[in-house]
Amino acid sequence: MSGLDAFFILLAGIGAGAINAVVGSGTLITFPTLVAFGMPPVTATMSNAVGLVAGGVSGTWGYRRELSGQWERLRWQIPASLAGALLGSWLLMHLPEKLFETIVPVLLILALALVLLQPRIQAWAKKRSTEETTLSTTRLMLLTVGTFAVGIYGGYFTAAQGILLIGVMGAILPETLQRMNGAKNLLSLLVNIVAAGMYITLAFDQINWAAAGLIAVGSLAGGVLGARYGRRLSPTALRYTIVAVGLIGLWRLLA
């Protein structure tokens, strides 16, 4: 890895940490960056998941106040996220790498589409938001199943799992958008921790530790910046930056 490569990976980590804290699609900065520098997709996914744990911690801590009063619901969502992440990361390590390389462009296109649709998803979620905090048993079960499904996706391919979580919660919860964002940060962090733990334990030699370390340092700083200043940034500029980098990564995957 050259010094210039390291600089861009560090910069991508800062951007991903900040974006994850506010929007939830920072992997679409780091994953295509690693792929563009010639890293195999599975290695890029594992290294990225390990590195972004640090940013998830700082982003979740920055939104800790929004988590207040949500624990009755999160005690169902947290185990669902953990179980889904275990299954998704197991699938990544046991399904043929060729299958992942075939699927990942489709997942990347889906994730980029979700980034473009994210304002509508958030507007729809906001329209449904109220100050009520109670859920029927049926809606709680639907929320748990939806969280489990997103956990599988996140364990297998982390990109845009935060937007998927916002979509699931927005469809079911009588909750404000900022409080859902706090829950999204926590659940995404847990998925990354489980996935990273699985990769370190069972596929240590497939992780690019230099890249993971750079992303960890960058995303830790980015998570702090995103939680503190992210709401002041132009969401449109962020969105198109993500899409542009994602398209570069997609081109590199298909080339």
Tab-separated table of C-alpha atoms in Angstrom, residues 42-251:
chain	number	residue	atom	x	y	z
A	42	VAL	CA	-14.580	-10.468	0.275
A	43	THR	CA	-11.352	-9.099	1.777
A	44	ALA	CA	-12.678	-5.558	1.338
A	45	THR	CA	-15.928	-6.462	3.100
A	46	MET	CA	-14.160	-8.110	6.052
A	47	SER	CA	-11.538	-5.370	6.430
A	48	ASN	CA	-14.221	-2.726	6.157
A	49	ALA	CA	-16.424	-4.334	8.828
A	50	VAL	CA	-13.506	-4.578	11.248
A	51	GLY	CA	-12.433	-0.977	10.653
A	52	LEU	CA	-15.893	0.570	10.941
A	53	VAL	CA	-16.513	-0.784	14.456
A	54	ALA	CA	-14.598	2.186	15.872
A	55	GLY	CA	-16.733	4.672	13.959
A	56	GLY	CA	-19.880	2.877	15.090
A	57	VAL	CA	-18.841	3.314	18.716
A	58	SER	CA	-18.254	7.056	18.395
A	59	GLY	CA	-21.410	7.593	16.332
A	60	THR	CA	-23.566	5.642	18.796
A	61	TRP	CA	-22.083	7.504	21.744
A	62	GLY	CA	-22.818	10.804	20.011
A	63	TYR	CA	-26.501	9.825	19.701
A	64	ARG	CA	-26.790	8.307	23.204
A	65	ARG	CA	-29.415	10.810	24.341
A	66	GLU	CA	-31.769	9.687	21.566
A	67	LEU	CA	-31.625	6.129	22.944
A	68	SER	CA	-33.274	7.144	26.205
A	69	GLY	CA	-36.620	5.414	26.718
A	70	GLN	CA	-36.162	2.915	23.858
A	71	TRP	CA	-34.876	-0.079	25.840
A	72	GLU	CA	-38.212	-1.877	26.080
A	73	ARG	CA	-38.164	-2.211	22.312
A	74	LEU	CA	-34.406	-2.556	21.867
A	75	ARG	CA	-34.316	-5.601	24.149
A	76	TRP	CA	-36.110	-7.379	21.289
A	77	GLN	CA	-34.223	-5.723	18.455
A	78	ILE	CA	-30.728	-6.248	19.878
A	79	PRO	CA	-30.907	-10.080	19.972
A	80	ALA	CA	-32.473	-10.027	16.485
A	81	SER	CA	-29.584	-7.935	15.127
A	82	LEU	CA	-27.001	-10.170	16.806
A	83	ALA	CA	-28.566	-13.377	15.469
A	84	GLY	CA	-28.933	-11.941	11.970
A	85	ALA	CA	-25.321	-10.737	11.957
A	86	LEU	CA	-24.105	-14.191	12.984
A	87	LEU	CA	-26.007	-15.810	10.130
A	88	GLY	CA	-24.983	-13.189	7.555
A	89	SER	CA	-21.286	-13.326	8.425
A	90	TRP	CA	-21.403	-17.139	8.444
A	91	LEU	CA	-22.883	-17.038	4.941
A	92	LEU	CA	-20.113	-14.718	3.750
A	93	MET	CA	-17.426	-17.101	4.958
A	94	HIS	CA	-19.062	-20.356	3.842
A	95	LEU	CA	-20.712	-19.542	0.530
A	96	PRO	CA	-18.369	-19.612	-2.488
A	97	GLU	CA	-16.381	-16.411	-2.971
A	98	LYS	CA	-17.395	-16.471	-6.623
A	99	LEU	CA	-21.042	-16.230	-5.539
A	100	PHE	CA	-20.273	-13.165	-3.443
A	101	GLU	CA	-18.426	-11.573	-6.356
A	102	THR	CA	-21.509	-12.218	-8.499
A	103	ILE	CA	-23.988	-10.929	-5.928
A	104	VAL	CA	-22.075	-7.915	-4.651
A	105	PRO	CA	-22.613	-5.692	-7.744
A	106	VAL	CA	-26.362	-6.313	-7.405
A	107	LEU	CA	-26.217	-5.497	-3.687
A	108	LEU	CA	-24.154	-2.397	-4.433
A	109	ILE	CA	-26.694	-1.192	-7.002
A	110	LEU	CA	-29.490	-1.845	-4.485
A	111	ALA	CA	-27.598	0.064	-1.807
A	112	LEU	CA	-26.978	3.024	-4.132
A	113	ALA	CA	-30.659	3.054	-5.074
A	114	LEU	CA	-31.521	3.145	-1.369
A	115	VAL	CA	-29.183	6.117	-0.910
A	116	LEU	CA	-31.002	7.984	-3.696
A	117	LEU	CA	-34.382	7.021	-2.213
A	118	GLN	CA	-33.278	7.817	1.348
A	119	PRO	CA	-34.932	11.287	1.481
A	120	ARG	CA	-38.273	9.710	0.552
A	121	ILE	CA	-37.754	6.920	3.092
A	122	GLN	CA	-36.989	9.456	5.819
A	123	ALA	CA	-39.873	11.722	4.782
A	124	TRP	CA	-42.223	8.758	4.853
A	125	ALA	CA	-40.883	7.708	8.259
A	126	LYS	CA	-41.230	11.256	9.574
A	127	LYS	CA	-44.818	11.462	8.343
A	128	ARG	CA	-45.650	8.371	10.374
A	129	SER	CA	-43.830	9.594	13.488
A	130	THR	CA	-45.753	10.488	16.653
A	131	GLU	CA	-44.805	10.921	20.275
A	132	GLU	CA	-46.377	7.582	21.257
A	133	THR	CA	-43.993	4.913	22.501
A	134	THR	CA	-46.190	1.806	22.799
A	135	LEU	CA	-46.384	-1.023	20.275
A	136	SER	CA	-48.833	-3.827	19.755
A	137	THR	CA	-47.477	-7.363	20.039
A	138	THR	CA	-47.948	-7.903	16.299
A	139	ARG	CA	-45.981	-4.803	15.348
A	140	LEU	CA	-43.245	-5.671	17.845
A	141	MET	CA	-42.897	-9.114	16.264
A	142	LEU	CA	-42.803	-7.589	12.762
A	143	LEU	CA	-40.147	-5.147	13.940
A	144	THR	CA	-38.088	-7.985	15.415
A	145	VAL	CA	-38.298	-10.072	12.232
A	146	GLY	CA	-37.423	-7.038	10.094
A	147	THR	CA	-34.442	-6.234	12.313
A	148	PHE	CA	-33.266	-9.860	12.034
A	149	ALA	CA	-33.485	-9.712	8.216
A	150	VAL	CA	-31.462	-6.486	8.094
A	151	GLY	CA	-28.928	-8.091	10.445
A	152	ILE	CA	-28.424	-10.939	7.957
A	153	TYR	CA	-27.885	-8.403	5.177
A	154	GLY	CA	-25.499	-6.402	7.369
A	155	GLY	CA	-23.462	-9.453	8.337
A	156	TYR	CA	-23.117	-10.448	4.681
A	157	PHE	CA	-22.742	-7.035	3.037
A	158	THR	CA	-22.855	-4.011	5.338
A	159	ALA	CA	-23.574	-1.243	2.814
A	160	ALA	CA	-26.748	0.791	3.500
A	161	GLN	CA	-27.940	-1.429	6.350
A	162	GLY	CA	-28.662	1.774	8.289
A	163	ILE	CA	-31.059	2.979	5.605
A	164	LEU	CA	-32.754	-0.427	5.598
A	165	LEU	CA	-33.166	-0.191	9.380
A	166	ILE	CA	-34.672	3.288	9.101
A	167	GLY	CA	-37.085	1.935	6.489
A	168	VAL	CA	-38.130	-1.000	8.691
A	169	MET	CA	-38.513	1.114	11.819
A	170	GLY	CA	-40.250	3.924	9.956
A	171	ALA	CA	-42.854	1.503	8.623
A	172	ILE	CA	-43.672	0.136	12.073
A	173	LEU	CA	-42.691	2.510	14.873
A	174	PRO	CA	-44.595	5.475	16.278
A	175	GLU	CA	-41.289	7.226	16.883
A	176	THR	CA	-39.410	10.391	15.881
A	177	LEU	CA	-36.794	10.211	13.164
A	178	GLN	CA	-33.862	11.310	15.332
A	179	ARG	CA	-34.662	8.665	17.963
A	180	MET	CA	-34.873	6.024	15.223
A	181	ASN	CA	-31.482	7.243	14.014
A	182	GLY	CA	-30.030	6.664	17.486
A	183	ALA	CA	-31.416	3.117	17.533
A	184	LYS	CA	-30.126	2.553	13.989
A	185	ASN	CA	-26.595	3.539	15.042
A	186	LEU	CA	-26.630	1.113	17.982
A	187	LEU	CA	-28.026	-1.827	16.009
A	188	SER	CA	-25.664	-1.268	13.070
A	189	LEU	CA	-22.742	-1.144	15.511
A	190	LEU	CA	-23.775	-4.480	17.030
A	191	VAL	CA	-23.998	-6.086	13.582
A	192	ASN	CA	-20.509	-4.814	12.740
A	193	ILE	CA	-19.098	-6.054	16.056
A	194	VAL	CA	-20.508	-9.556	15.521
A	195	ALA	CA	-19.388	-9.682	11.896
A	196	ALA	CA	-15.916	-8.370	12.760
A	197	GLY	CA	-15.595	-10.901	15.570
A	198	MET	CA	-16.531	-13.738	13.229
A	199	TYR	CA	-14.078	-12.588	10.569
A	200	ILE	CA	-11.222	-12.160	13.062
A	201	THR	CA	-11.869	-15.553	14.637
A	202	LEU	CA	-12.461	-17.603	11.507
A	203	ALA	CA	-10.832	-15.673	8.666
A	204	PHE	CA	-7.990	-13.720	10.266
A	205	ASP	CA	-5.682	-14.136	7.291
A	206	GLN	CA	-8.243	-12.730	4.837
A	207	ILE	CA	-8.379	-9.341	6.562
A	208	ASN	CA	-6.172	-6.536	5.283
A	209	TRP	CA	-5.101	-5.175	8.663
A	210	ALA	CA	-3.438	-2.060	7.330
A	211	ALA	CA	-6.667	-0.996	5.617
A	212	ALA	CA	-8.775	-2.008	8.627
A	213	GLY	CA	-6.557	0.067	10.923
A	214	LEU	CA	-6.741	3.135	8.703
A	215	ILE	CA	-10.529	2.850	8.450
A	216	ALA	CA	-10.760	2.400	12.242
A	217	VAL	CA	-8.791	5.581	12.941
A	218	GLY	CA	-10.638	7.545	10.289
A	219	SER	CA	-14.119	6.317	11.169
A	220	LEU	CA	-13.559	6.954	14.895
A	221	ALA	CA	-12.864	10.608	14.148
A	222	GLY	CA	-15.611	10.721	11.519
A	223	GLY	CA	-18.193	9.303	13.925
A	224	VAL	CA	-17.458	12.080	16.407
A	225	LEU	CA	-17.664	14.727	13.686
A	226	GLY	CA	-20.843	13.238	12.223
A	227	ALA	CA	-22.648	13.084	15.554
A	228	ARG	CA	-21.632	16.660	16.389
A	229	TYR	CA	-21.786	18.469	13.051
A	230	GLY	CA	-23.460	16.099	10.608
A	231	ARG	CA	-26.874	17.713	10.753
A	232	ARG	CA	-25.327	20.950	9.423
A	233	LEU	CA	-24.018	19.318	6.254
A	234	SER	CA	-25.891	19.290	2.988
A	235	PRO	CA	-27.598	15.880	2.707
A	236	THR	CA	-27.761	16.296	-1.067
A	237	ALA	CA	-24.001	16.770	-1.348
A	238	LEU	CA	-23.393	13.759	0.895
A	239	ARG	CA	-25.806	11.641	-1.115
A	240	TYR	CA	-24.247	12.378	-4.478
A	241	THR	CA	-20.741	11.888	-3.109
A	242	ILE	CA	-21.751	8.427	-1.898
A	243	VAL	CA	-23.320	7.579	-5.256
A	244	ALA	CA	-20.289	8.830	-7.203
A	245	VAL	CA	-17.828	6.778	-5.133
A	246	GLY	CA	-20.160	3.783	-5.268
A	247	LEU	CA	-20.335	3.954	-9.054
A	248	ILE	CA	-16.527	4.040	-9.243
A	249	GLY	CA	-16.401	0.921	-7.085
A	250	LEU	CA	-19.092	-0.730	-9.207
A	251	TRP	CA	-17.131	0.054	-12.373
